[in-house]
PDB file of C-alpha atoms in Angstrom:
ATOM      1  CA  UNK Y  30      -3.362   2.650  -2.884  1.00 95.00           C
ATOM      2  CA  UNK Y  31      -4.700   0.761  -0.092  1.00 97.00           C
ATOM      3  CA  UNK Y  32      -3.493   1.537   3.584  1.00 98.00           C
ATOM      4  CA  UNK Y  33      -3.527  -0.465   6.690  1.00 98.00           C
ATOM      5  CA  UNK Y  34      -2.057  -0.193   9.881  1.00 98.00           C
ATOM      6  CA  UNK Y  35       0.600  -2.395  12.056  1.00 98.00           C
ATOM      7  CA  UNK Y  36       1.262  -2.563  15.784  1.00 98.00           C
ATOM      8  CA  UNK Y  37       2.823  -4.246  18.672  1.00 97.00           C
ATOM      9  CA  UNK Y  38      -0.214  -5.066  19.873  1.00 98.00           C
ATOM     10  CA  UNK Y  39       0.716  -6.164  23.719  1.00 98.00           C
ATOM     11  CA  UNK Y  40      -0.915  -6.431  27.435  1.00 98.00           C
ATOM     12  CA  UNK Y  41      -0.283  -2.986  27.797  1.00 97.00           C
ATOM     13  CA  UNK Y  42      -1.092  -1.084  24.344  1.00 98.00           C
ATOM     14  CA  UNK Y  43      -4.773  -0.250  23.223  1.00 98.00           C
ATOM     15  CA  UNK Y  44      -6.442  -3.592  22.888  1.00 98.00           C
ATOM     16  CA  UNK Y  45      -6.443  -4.950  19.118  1.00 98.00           C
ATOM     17  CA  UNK Y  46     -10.195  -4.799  18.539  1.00 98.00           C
ATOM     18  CA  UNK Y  47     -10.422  -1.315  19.584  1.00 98.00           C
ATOM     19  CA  UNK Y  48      -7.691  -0.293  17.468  1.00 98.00           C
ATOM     20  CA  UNK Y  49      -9.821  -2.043  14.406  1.00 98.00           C
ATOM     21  CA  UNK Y  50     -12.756  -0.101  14.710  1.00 98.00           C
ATOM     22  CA  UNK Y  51     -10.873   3.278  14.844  1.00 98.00           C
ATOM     23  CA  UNK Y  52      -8.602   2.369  11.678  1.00 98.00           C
ATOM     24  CA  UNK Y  53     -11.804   1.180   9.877  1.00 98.00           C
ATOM     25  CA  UNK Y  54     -13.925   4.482  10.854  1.00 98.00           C
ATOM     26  CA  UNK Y  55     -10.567   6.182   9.463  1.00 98.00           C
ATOM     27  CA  UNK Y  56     -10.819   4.432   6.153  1.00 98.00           C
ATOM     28  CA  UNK Y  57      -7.844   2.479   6.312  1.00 98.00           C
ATOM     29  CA  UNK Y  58      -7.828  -1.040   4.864  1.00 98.00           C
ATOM     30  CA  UNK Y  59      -6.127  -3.449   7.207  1.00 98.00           C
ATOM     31  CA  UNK Y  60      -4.668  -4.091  10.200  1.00 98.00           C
ATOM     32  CA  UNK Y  61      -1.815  -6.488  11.122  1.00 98.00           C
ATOM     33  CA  UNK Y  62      -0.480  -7.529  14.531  1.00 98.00           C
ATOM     34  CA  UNK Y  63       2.155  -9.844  15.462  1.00 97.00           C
ATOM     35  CA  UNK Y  64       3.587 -12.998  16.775  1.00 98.00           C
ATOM     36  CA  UNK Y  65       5.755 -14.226  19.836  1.00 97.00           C
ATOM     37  CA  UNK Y  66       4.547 -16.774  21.949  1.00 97.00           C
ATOM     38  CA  UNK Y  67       7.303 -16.359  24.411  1.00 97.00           C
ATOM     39  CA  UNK Y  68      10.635 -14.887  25.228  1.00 95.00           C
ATOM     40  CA  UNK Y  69      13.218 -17.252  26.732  1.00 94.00           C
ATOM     41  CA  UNK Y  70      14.929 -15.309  29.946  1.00 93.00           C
ATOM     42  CA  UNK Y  71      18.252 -16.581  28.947  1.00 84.00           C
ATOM     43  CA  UNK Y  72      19.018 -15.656  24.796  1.00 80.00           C
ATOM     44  CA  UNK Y  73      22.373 -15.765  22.753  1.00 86.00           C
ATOM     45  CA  UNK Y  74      19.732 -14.690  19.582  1.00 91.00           C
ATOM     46  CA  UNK Y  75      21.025 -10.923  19.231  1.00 88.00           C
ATOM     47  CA  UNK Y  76      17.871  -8.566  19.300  1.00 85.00           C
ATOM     48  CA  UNK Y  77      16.647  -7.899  15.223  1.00 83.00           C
ATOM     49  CA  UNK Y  78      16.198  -4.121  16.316  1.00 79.00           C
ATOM     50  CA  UNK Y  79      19.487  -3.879  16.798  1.00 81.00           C
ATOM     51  CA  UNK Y  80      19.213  -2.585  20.587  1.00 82.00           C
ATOM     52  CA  UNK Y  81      21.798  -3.908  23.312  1.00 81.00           C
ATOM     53  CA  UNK Y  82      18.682  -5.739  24.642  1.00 86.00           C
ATOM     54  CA  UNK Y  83      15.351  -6.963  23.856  1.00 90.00           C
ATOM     55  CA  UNK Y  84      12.500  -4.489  24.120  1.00 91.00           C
ATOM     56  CA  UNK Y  85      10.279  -6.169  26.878  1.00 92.00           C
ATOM     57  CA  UNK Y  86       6.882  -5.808  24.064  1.00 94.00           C
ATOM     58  CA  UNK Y  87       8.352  -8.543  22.701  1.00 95.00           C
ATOM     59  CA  UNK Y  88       7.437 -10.850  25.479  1.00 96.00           C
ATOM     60  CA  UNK Y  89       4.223  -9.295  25.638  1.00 97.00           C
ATOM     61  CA  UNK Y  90       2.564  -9.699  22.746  1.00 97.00           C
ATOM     62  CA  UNK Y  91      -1.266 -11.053  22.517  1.00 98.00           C
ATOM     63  CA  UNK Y  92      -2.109 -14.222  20.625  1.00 98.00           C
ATOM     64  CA  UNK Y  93      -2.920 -12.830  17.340  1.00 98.00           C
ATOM     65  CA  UNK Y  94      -5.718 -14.965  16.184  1.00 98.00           C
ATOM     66  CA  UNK Y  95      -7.682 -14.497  19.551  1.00 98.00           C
ATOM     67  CA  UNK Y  96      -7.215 -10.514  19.016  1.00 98.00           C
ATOM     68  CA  UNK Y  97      -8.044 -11.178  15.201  1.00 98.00           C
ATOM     69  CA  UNK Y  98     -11.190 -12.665  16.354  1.00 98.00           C
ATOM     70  CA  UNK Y  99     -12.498  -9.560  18.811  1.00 98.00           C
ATOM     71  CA  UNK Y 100     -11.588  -7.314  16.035  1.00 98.00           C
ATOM     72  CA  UNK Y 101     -13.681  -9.279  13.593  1.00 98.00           C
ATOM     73  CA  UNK Y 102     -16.900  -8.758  15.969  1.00 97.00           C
ATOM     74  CA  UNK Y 103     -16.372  -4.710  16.295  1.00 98.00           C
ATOM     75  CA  UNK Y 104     -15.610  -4.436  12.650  1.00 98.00           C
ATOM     76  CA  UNK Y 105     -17.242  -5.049   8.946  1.00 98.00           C
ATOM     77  CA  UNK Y 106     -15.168  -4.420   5.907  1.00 98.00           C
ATOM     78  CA  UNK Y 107     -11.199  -4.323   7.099  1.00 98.00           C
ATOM     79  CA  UNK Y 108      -8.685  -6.895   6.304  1.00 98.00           C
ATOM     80  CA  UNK Y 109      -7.751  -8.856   9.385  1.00 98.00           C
ATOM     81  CA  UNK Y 110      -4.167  -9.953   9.180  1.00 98.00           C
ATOM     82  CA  UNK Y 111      -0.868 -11.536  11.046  1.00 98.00           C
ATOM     83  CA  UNK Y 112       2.161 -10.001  10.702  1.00 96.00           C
ATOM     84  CA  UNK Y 113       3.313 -12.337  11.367  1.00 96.00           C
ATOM     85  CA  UNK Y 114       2.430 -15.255  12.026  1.00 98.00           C
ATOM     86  CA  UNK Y 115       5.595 -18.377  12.811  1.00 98.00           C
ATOM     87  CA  UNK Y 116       3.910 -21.253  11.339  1.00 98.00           C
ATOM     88  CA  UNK Y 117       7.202 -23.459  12.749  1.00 98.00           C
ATOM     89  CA  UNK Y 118       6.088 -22.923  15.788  1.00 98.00           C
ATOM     90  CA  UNK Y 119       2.668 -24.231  15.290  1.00 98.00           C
ATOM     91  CA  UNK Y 120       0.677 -26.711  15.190  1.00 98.00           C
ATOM     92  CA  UNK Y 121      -0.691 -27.264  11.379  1.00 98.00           C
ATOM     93  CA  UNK Y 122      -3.889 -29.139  12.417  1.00 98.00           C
ATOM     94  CA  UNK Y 123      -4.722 -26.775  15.598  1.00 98.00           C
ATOM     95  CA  UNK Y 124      -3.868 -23.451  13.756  1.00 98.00           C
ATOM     96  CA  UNK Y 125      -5.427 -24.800   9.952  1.00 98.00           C
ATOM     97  CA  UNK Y 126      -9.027 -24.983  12.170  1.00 98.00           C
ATOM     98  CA  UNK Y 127      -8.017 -21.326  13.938  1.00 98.00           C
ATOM     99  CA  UNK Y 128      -7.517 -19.499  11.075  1.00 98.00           C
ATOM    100  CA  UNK Y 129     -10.750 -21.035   9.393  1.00 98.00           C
ATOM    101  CA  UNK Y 130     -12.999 -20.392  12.283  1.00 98.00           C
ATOM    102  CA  UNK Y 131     -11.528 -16.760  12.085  1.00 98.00           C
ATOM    103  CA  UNK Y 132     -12.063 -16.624   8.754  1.00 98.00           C
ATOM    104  CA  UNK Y 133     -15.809 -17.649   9.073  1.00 97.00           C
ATOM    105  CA  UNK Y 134     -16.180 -15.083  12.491  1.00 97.00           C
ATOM    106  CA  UNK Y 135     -15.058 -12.388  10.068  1.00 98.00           C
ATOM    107  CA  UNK Y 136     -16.742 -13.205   6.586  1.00 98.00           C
ATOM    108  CA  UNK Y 137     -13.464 -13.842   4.812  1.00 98.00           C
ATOM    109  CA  UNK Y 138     -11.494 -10.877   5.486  1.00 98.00           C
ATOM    110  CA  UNK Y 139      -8.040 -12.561   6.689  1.00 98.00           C
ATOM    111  CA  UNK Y 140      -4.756 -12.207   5.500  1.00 98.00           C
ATOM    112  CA  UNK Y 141      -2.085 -14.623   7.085  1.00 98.00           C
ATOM    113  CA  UNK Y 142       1.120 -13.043   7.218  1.00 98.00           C
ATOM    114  CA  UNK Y 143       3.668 -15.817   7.887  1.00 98.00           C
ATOM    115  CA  UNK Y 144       7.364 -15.962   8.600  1.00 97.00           C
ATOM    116  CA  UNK Y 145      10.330 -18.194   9.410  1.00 97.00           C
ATOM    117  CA  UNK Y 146      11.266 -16.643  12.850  1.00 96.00           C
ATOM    118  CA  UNK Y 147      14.584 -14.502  14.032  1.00 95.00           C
ATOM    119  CA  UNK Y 148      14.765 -15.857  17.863  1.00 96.00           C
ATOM    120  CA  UNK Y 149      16.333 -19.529  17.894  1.00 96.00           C
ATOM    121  CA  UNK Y 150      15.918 -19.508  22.066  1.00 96.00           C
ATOM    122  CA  UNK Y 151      11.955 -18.633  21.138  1.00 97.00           C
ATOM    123  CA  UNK Y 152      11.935 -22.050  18.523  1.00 97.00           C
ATOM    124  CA  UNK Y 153      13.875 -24.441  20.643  1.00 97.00           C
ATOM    125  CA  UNK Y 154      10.974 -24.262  23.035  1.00 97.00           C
ATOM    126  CA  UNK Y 155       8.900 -25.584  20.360  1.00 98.00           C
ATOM    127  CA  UNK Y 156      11.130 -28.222  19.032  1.00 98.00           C
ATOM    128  CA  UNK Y 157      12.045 -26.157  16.076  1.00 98.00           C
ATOM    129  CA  UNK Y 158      15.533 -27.307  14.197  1.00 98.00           C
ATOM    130  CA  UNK Y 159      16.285 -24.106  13.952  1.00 97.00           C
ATOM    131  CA  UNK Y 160      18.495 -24.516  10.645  1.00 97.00           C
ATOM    132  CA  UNK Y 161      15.400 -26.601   8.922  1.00 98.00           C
ATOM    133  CA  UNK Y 162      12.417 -23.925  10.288  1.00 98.00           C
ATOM    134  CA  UNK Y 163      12.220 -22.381   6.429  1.00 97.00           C
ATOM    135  CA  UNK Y 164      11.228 -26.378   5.609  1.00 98.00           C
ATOM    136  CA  UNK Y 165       9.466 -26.846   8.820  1.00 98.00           C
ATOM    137  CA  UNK Y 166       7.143 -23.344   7.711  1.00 98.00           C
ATOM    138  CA  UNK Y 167       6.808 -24.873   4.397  1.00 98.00           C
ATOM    139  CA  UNK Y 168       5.185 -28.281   5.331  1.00 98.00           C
ATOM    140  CA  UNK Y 169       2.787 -26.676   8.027  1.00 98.00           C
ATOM    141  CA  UNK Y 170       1.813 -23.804   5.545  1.00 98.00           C
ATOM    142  CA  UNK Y 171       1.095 -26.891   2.984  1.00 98.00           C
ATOM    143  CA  UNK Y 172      -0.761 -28.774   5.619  1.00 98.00           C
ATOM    144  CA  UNK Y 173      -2.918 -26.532   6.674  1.00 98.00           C
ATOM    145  CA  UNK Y 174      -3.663 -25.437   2.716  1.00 98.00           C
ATOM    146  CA  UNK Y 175      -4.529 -28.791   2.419  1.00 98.00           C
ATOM    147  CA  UNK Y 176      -7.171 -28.961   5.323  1.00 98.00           C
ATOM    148  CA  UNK Y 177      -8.520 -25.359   4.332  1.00 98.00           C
ATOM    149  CA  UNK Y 178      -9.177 -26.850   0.770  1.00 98.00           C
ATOM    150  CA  UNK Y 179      -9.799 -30.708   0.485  1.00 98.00           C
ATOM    151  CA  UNK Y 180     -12.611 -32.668   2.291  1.00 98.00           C
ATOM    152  CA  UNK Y 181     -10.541 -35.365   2.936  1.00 98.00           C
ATOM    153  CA  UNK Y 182      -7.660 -33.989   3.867  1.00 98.00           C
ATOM    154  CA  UNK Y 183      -4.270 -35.537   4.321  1.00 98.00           C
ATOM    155  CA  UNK Y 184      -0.560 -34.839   4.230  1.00 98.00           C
ATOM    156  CA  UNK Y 185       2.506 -36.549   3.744  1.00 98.00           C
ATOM    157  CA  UNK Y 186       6.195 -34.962   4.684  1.00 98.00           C
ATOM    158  CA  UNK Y 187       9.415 -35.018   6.552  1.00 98.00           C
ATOM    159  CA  UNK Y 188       8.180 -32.419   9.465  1.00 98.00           C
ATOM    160  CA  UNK Y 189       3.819 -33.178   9.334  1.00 98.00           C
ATOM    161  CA  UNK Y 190       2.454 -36.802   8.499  1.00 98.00           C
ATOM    162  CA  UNK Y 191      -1.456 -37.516   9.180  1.00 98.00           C
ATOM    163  CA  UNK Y 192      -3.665 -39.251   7.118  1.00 98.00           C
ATOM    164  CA  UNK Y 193      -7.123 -38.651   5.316  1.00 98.00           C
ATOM    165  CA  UNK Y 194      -9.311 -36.335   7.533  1.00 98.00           C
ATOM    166  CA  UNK Y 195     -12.335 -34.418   8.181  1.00 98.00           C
ATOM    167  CA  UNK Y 196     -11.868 -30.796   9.429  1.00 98.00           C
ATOM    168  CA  UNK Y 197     -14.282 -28.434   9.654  1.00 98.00           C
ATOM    169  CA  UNK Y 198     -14.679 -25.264   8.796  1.00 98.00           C
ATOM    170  CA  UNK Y 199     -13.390 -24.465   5.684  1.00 98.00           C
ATOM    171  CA  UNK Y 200     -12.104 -20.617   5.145  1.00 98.00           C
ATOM    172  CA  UNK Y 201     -14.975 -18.239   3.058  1.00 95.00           C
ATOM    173  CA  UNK Y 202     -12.412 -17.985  -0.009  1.00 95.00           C
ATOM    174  CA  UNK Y 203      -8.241 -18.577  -0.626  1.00 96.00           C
ATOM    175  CA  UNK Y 204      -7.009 -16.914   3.502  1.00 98.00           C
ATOM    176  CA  UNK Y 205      -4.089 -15.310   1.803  1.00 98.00           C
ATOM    177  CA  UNK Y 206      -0.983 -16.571   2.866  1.00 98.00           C
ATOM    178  CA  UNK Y 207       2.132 -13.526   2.536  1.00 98.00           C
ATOM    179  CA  UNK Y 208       5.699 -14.413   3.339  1.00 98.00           C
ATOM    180  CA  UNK Y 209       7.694 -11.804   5.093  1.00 96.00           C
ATOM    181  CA  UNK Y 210      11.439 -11.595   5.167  1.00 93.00           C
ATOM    182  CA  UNK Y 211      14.395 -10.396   3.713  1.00 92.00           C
ATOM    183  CA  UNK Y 212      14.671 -10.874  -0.439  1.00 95.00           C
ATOM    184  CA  UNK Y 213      16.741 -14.024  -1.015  1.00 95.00           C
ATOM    185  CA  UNK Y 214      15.997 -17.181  -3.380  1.00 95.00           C
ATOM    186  CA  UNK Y 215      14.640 -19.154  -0.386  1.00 94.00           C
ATOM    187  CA  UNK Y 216      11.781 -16.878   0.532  1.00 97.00           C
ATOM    188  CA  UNK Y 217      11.299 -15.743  -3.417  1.00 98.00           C
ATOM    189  CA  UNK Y 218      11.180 -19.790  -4.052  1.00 97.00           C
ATOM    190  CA  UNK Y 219       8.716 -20.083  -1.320  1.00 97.00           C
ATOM    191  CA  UNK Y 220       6.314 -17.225  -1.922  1.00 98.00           C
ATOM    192  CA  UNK Y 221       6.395 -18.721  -6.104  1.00 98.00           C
ATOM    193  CA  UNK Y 222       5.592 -22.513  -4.451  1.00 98.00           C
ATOM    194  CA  UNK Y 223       2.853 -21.564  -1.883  1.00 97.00           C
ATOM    195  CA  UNK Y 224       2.373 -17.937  -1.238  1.00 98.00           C
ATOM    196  CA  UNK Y 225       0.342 -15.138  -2.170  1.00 98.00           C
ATOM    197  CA  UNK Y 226       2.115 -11.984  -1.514  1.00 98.00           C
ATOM    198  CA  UNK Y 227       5.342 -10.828   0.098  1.00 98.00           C
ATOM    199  CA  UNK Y 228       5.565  -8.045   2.843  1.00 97.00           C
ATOM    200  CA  UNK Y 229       8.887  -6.931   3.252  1.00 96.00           C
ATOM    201  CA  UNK Y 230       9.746  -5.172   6.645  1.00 92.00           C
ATOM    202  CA  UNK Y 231      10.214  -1.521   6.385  1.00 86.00           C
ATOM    203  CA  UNK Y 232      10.447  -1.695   2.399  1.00 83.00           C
ATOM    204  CA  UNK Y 233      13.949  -1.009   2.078  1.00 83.00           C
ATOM    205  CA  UNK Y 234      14.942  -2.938  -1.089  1.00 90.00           C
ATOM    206  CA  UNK Y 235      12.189  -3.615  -2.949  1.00 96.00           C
ATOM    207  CA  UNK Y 236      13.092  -2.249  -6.334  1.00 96.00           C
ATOM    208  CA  UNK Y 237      16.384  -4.214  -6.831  1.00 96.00           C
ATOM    209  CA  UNK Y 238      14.473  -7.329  -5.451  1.00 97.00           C
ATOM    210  CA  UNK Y 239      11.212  -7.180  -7.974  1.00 97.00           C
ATOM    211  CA  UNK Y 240      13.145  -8.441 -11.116  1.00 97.00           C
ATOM    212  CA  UNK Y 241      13.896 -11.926  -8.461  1.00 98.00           C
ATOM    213  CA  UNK Y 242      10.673 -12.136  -7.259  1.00 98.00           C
ATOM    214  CA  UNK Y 243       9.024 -11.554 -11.068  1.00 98.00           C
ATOM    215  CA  UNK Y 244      11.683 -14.513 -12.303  1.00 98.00           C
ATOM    216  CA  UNK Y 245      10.901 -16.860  -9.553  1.00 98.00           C
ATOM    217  CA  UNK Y 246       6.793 -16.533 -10.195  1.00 98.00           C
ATOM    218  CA  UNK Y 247       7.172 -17.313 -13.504  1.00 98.00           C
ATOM    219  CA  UNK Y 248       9.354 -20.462 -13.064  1.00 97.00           C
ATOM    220  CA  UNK Y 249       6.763 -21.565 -10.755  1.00 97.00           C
ATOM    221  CA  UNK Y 250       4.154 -20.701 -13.985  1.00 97.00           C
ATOM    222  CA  UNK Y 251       2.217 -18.325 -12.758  1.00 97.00           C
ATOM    223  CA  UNK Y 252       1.523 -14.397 -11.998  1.00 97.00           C
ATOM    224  CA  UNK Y 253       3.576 -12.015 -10.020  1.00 98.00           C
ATOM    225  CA  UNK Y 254       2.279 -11.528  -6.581  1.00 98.00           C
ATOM    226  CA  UNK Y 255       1.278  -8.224  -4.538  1.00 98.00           C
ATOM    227  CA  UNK Y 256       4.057  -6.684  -2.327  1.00 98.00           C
ATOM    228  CA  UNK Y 257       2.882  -5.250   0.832  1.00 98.00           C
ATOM    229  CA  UNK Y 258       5.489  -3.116   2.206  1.00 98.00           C
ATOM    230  CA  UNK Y 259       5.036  -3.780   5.986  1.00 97.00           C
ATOM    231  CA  UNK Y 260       5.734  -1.079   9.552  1.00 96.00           C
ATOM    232  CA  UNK Y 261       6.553   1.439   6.891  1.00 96.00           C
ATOM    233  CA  UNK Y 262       6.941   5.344   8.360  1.00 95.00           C
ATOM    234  CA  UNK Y 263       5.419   7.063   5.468  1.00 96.00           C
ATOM    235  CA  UNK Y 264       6.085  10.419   3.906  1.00 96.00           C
ATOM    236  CA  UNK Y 265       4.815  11.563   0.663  1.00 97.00           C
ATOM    237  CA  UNK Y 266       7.773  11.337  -1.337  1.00 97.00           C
ATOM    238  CA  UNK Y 267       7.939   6.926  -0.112  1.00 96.00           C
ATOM    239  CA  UNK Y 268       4.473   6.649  -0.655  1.00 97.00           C
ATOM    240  CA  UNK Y 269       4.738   7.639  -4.348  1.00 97.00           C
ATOM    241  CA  UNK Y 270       7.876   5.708  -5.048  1.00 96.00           C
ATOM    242  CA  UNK Y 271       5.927   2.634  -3.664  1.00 97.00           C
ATOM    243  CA  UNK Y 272       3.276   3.558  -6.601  1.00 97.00           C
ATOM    244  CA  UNK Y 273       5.522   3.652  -8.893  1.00 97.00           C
ATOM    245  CA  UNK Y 274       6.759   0.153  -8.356  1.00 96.00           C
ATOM    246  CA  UNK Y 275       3.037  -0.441  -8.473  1.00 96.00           C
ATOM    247  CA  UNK Y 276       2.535  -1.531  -5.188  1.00 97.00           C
ATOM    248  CA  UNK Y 277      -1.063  -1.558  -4.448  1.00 97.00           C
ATOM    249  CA  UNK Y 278      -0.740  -1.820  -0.946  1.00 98.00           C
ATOM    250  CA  UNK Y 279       1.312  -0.480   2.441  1.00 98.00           C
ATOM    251  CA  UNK Y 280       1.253  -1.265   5.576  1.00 98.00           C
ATOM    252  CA  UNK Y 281       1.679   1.823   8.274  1.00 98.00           C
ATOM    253  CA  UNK Y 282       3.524   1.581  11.574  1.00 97.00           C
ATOM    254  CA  UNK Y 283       1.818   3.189  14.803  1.00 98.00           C
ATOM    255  CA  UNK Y 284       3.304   2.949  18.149  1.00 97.00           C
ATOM    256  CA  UNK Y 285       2.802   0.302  20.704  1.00 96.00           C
ATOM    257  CA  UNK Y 286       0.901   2.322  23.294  1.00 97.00           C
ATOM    258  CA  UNK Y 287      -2.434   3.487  24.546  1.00 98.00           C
ATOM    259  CA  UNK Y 288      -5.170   5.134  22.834  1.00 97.00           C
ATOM    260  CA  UNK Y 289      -3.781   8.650  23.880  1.00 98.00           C
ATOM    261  CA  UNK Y 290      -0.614   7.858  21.924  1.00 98.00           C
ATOM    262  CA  UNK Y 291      -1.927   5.466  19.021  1.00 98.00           C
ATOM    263  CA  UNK Y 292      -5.179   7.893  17.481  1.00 98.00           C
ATOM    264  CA  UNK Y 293      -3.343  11.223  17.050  1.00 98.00           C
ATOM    265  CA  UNK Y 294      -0.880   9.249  14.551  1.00 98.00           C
ATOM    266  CA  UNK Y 295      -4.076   7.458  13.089  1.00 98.00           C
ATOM    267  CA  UNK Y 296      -5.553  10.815  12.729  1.00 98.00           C
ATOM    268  CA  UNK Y 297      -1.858  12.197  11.262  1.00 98.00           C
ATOM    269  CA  UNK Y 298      -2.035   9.305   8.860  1.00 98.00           C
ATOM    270  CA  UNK Y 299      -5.632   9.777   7.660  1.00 98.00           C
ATOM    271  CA  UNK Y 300      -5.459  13.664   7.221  1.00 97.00           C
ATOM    272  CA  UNK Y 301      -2.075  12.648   5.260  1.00 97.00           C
ATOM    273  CA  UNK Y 302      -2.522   9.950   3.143  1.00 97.00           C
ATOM    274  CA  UNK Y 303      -6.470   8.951   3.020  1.00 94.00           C
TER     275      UNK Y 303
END
């Protein structure tokens, strides 16, 4: 089973690259960080951690292509992945030629991790109708396939319209796009229609969701995809059940801090489970 790692990566946590080359010395397989452009002083959005209030790393996250991209210089053979990534938010064109310059810098080893979004205050600033993001994901997802793959590239839909175009560079290979989010027929739909993997958030769930996620790839006519369970807190015993469910893949949860607090738990982890 391959491991990677997951943090908050912020302005005040051991910087992203860093935290790379230490995970790949360590043998682990990927690293992940996240997504939040900005936090909106005044919210009505209750927090997703459940807390009373919002735990300030949220507004201080780093871009995570730009930290993607000084990890891909200190580093050879580890995945390079959002987790996630809010396409909604985004723009197609701008991000499609991101991620493919990224994917170049590294020599193909990204993984985009992609989601719909939790914080409506966060999406309004973007222009985001909030109750059509899933759709709004969709078409930018599509879009930028579509300028990763075609050399004319154009696109036709309710939320992205442009016509034939050049855009340069392509992506090494297929960037891997995985959906994360709660099991439901909208993301299990989605993940059939354009994705490549799911990572479910803490892995609660997975085992009653599989049979879903199985029926909706095979409507769609083709293969069941990976599942990644994502900011897991591993033990032995989870780690094996994953197996079982032939899971391939997990994604480990460190804490947001500085090197003093990150590499004892990356040295935990390694002793552990590598």
């Amino acid at each position: 089973m391959r491991l990677g790692i997951t943090m908050f990566a912020t302005d005040r946590t051991m910087a992203p690259h860093e935290l790379a080359a230490e995970a790949e010395r360590r043998g682990f397989a990927s690293l992940y960080v996240p997504e939040h452009t900005h936090i909106p002083v005044s919210r009505e959005t209750a927090p997703p951690t459940g807390d009373a209030s919002l735990p300030e790393e949220y507004a201080r996250t780093l871009d995570p292509l730009v930290s993607l991209a000084a990890a891909a210089v200190t580093t050879e053979r580890i995945t390079l992945g959002t987790g996630i990534l809010l396409p909604a938010q985004r723009d197609p064109i701008v991000t499609a030629k991101a991620v493919a310059t990224l994917d170049r810098l590294a020599g193909g080893r990204v993984a985009l991790g992609v989601g719909y979004g939790w914080n409506a205050e966060e999406g309004a600033g973007h222009g985001v109708p909030w109750k059509r993001r899933r759709a709004v994901a969709r078409e930018h997802v599509l879009a930028m396939r579509a300028l990763w793959t075609d050399e004319e590239a154009s696109f036709k839909g309710e939320f992205v319209d442009f016509d034939a175009s050049w855009s340069w560079p392509k992506p090494s290979g297929r960037v891997p796009v995985l959906l994360g989010g709660a099991p439901g027929p909208t993301l299990f739909a989605h993940i059939a229609e354009y994705g490549d993997g799911w990572l479910p958030v803490g892995g609660a769930g997975i085992r009653e969701a599989l049979p879903a996620l199985r029926r909706a790839c095979e409507d769609a006519g083709r293969d069941m995809v990976p599942v990644i369970p994502f900011g897991t807190r591993p033990t032995p015993e989870k780690l094996d059940y994953y197996a079982s469910l032939g899971v391939g893949e997990v994604v480990l949860r460190v804490p947001a801090g500085e090197r003093d607090a990150v590499l004892p738990v990356l040295d935990e982890y390694a002793r552990a489970y590598l």
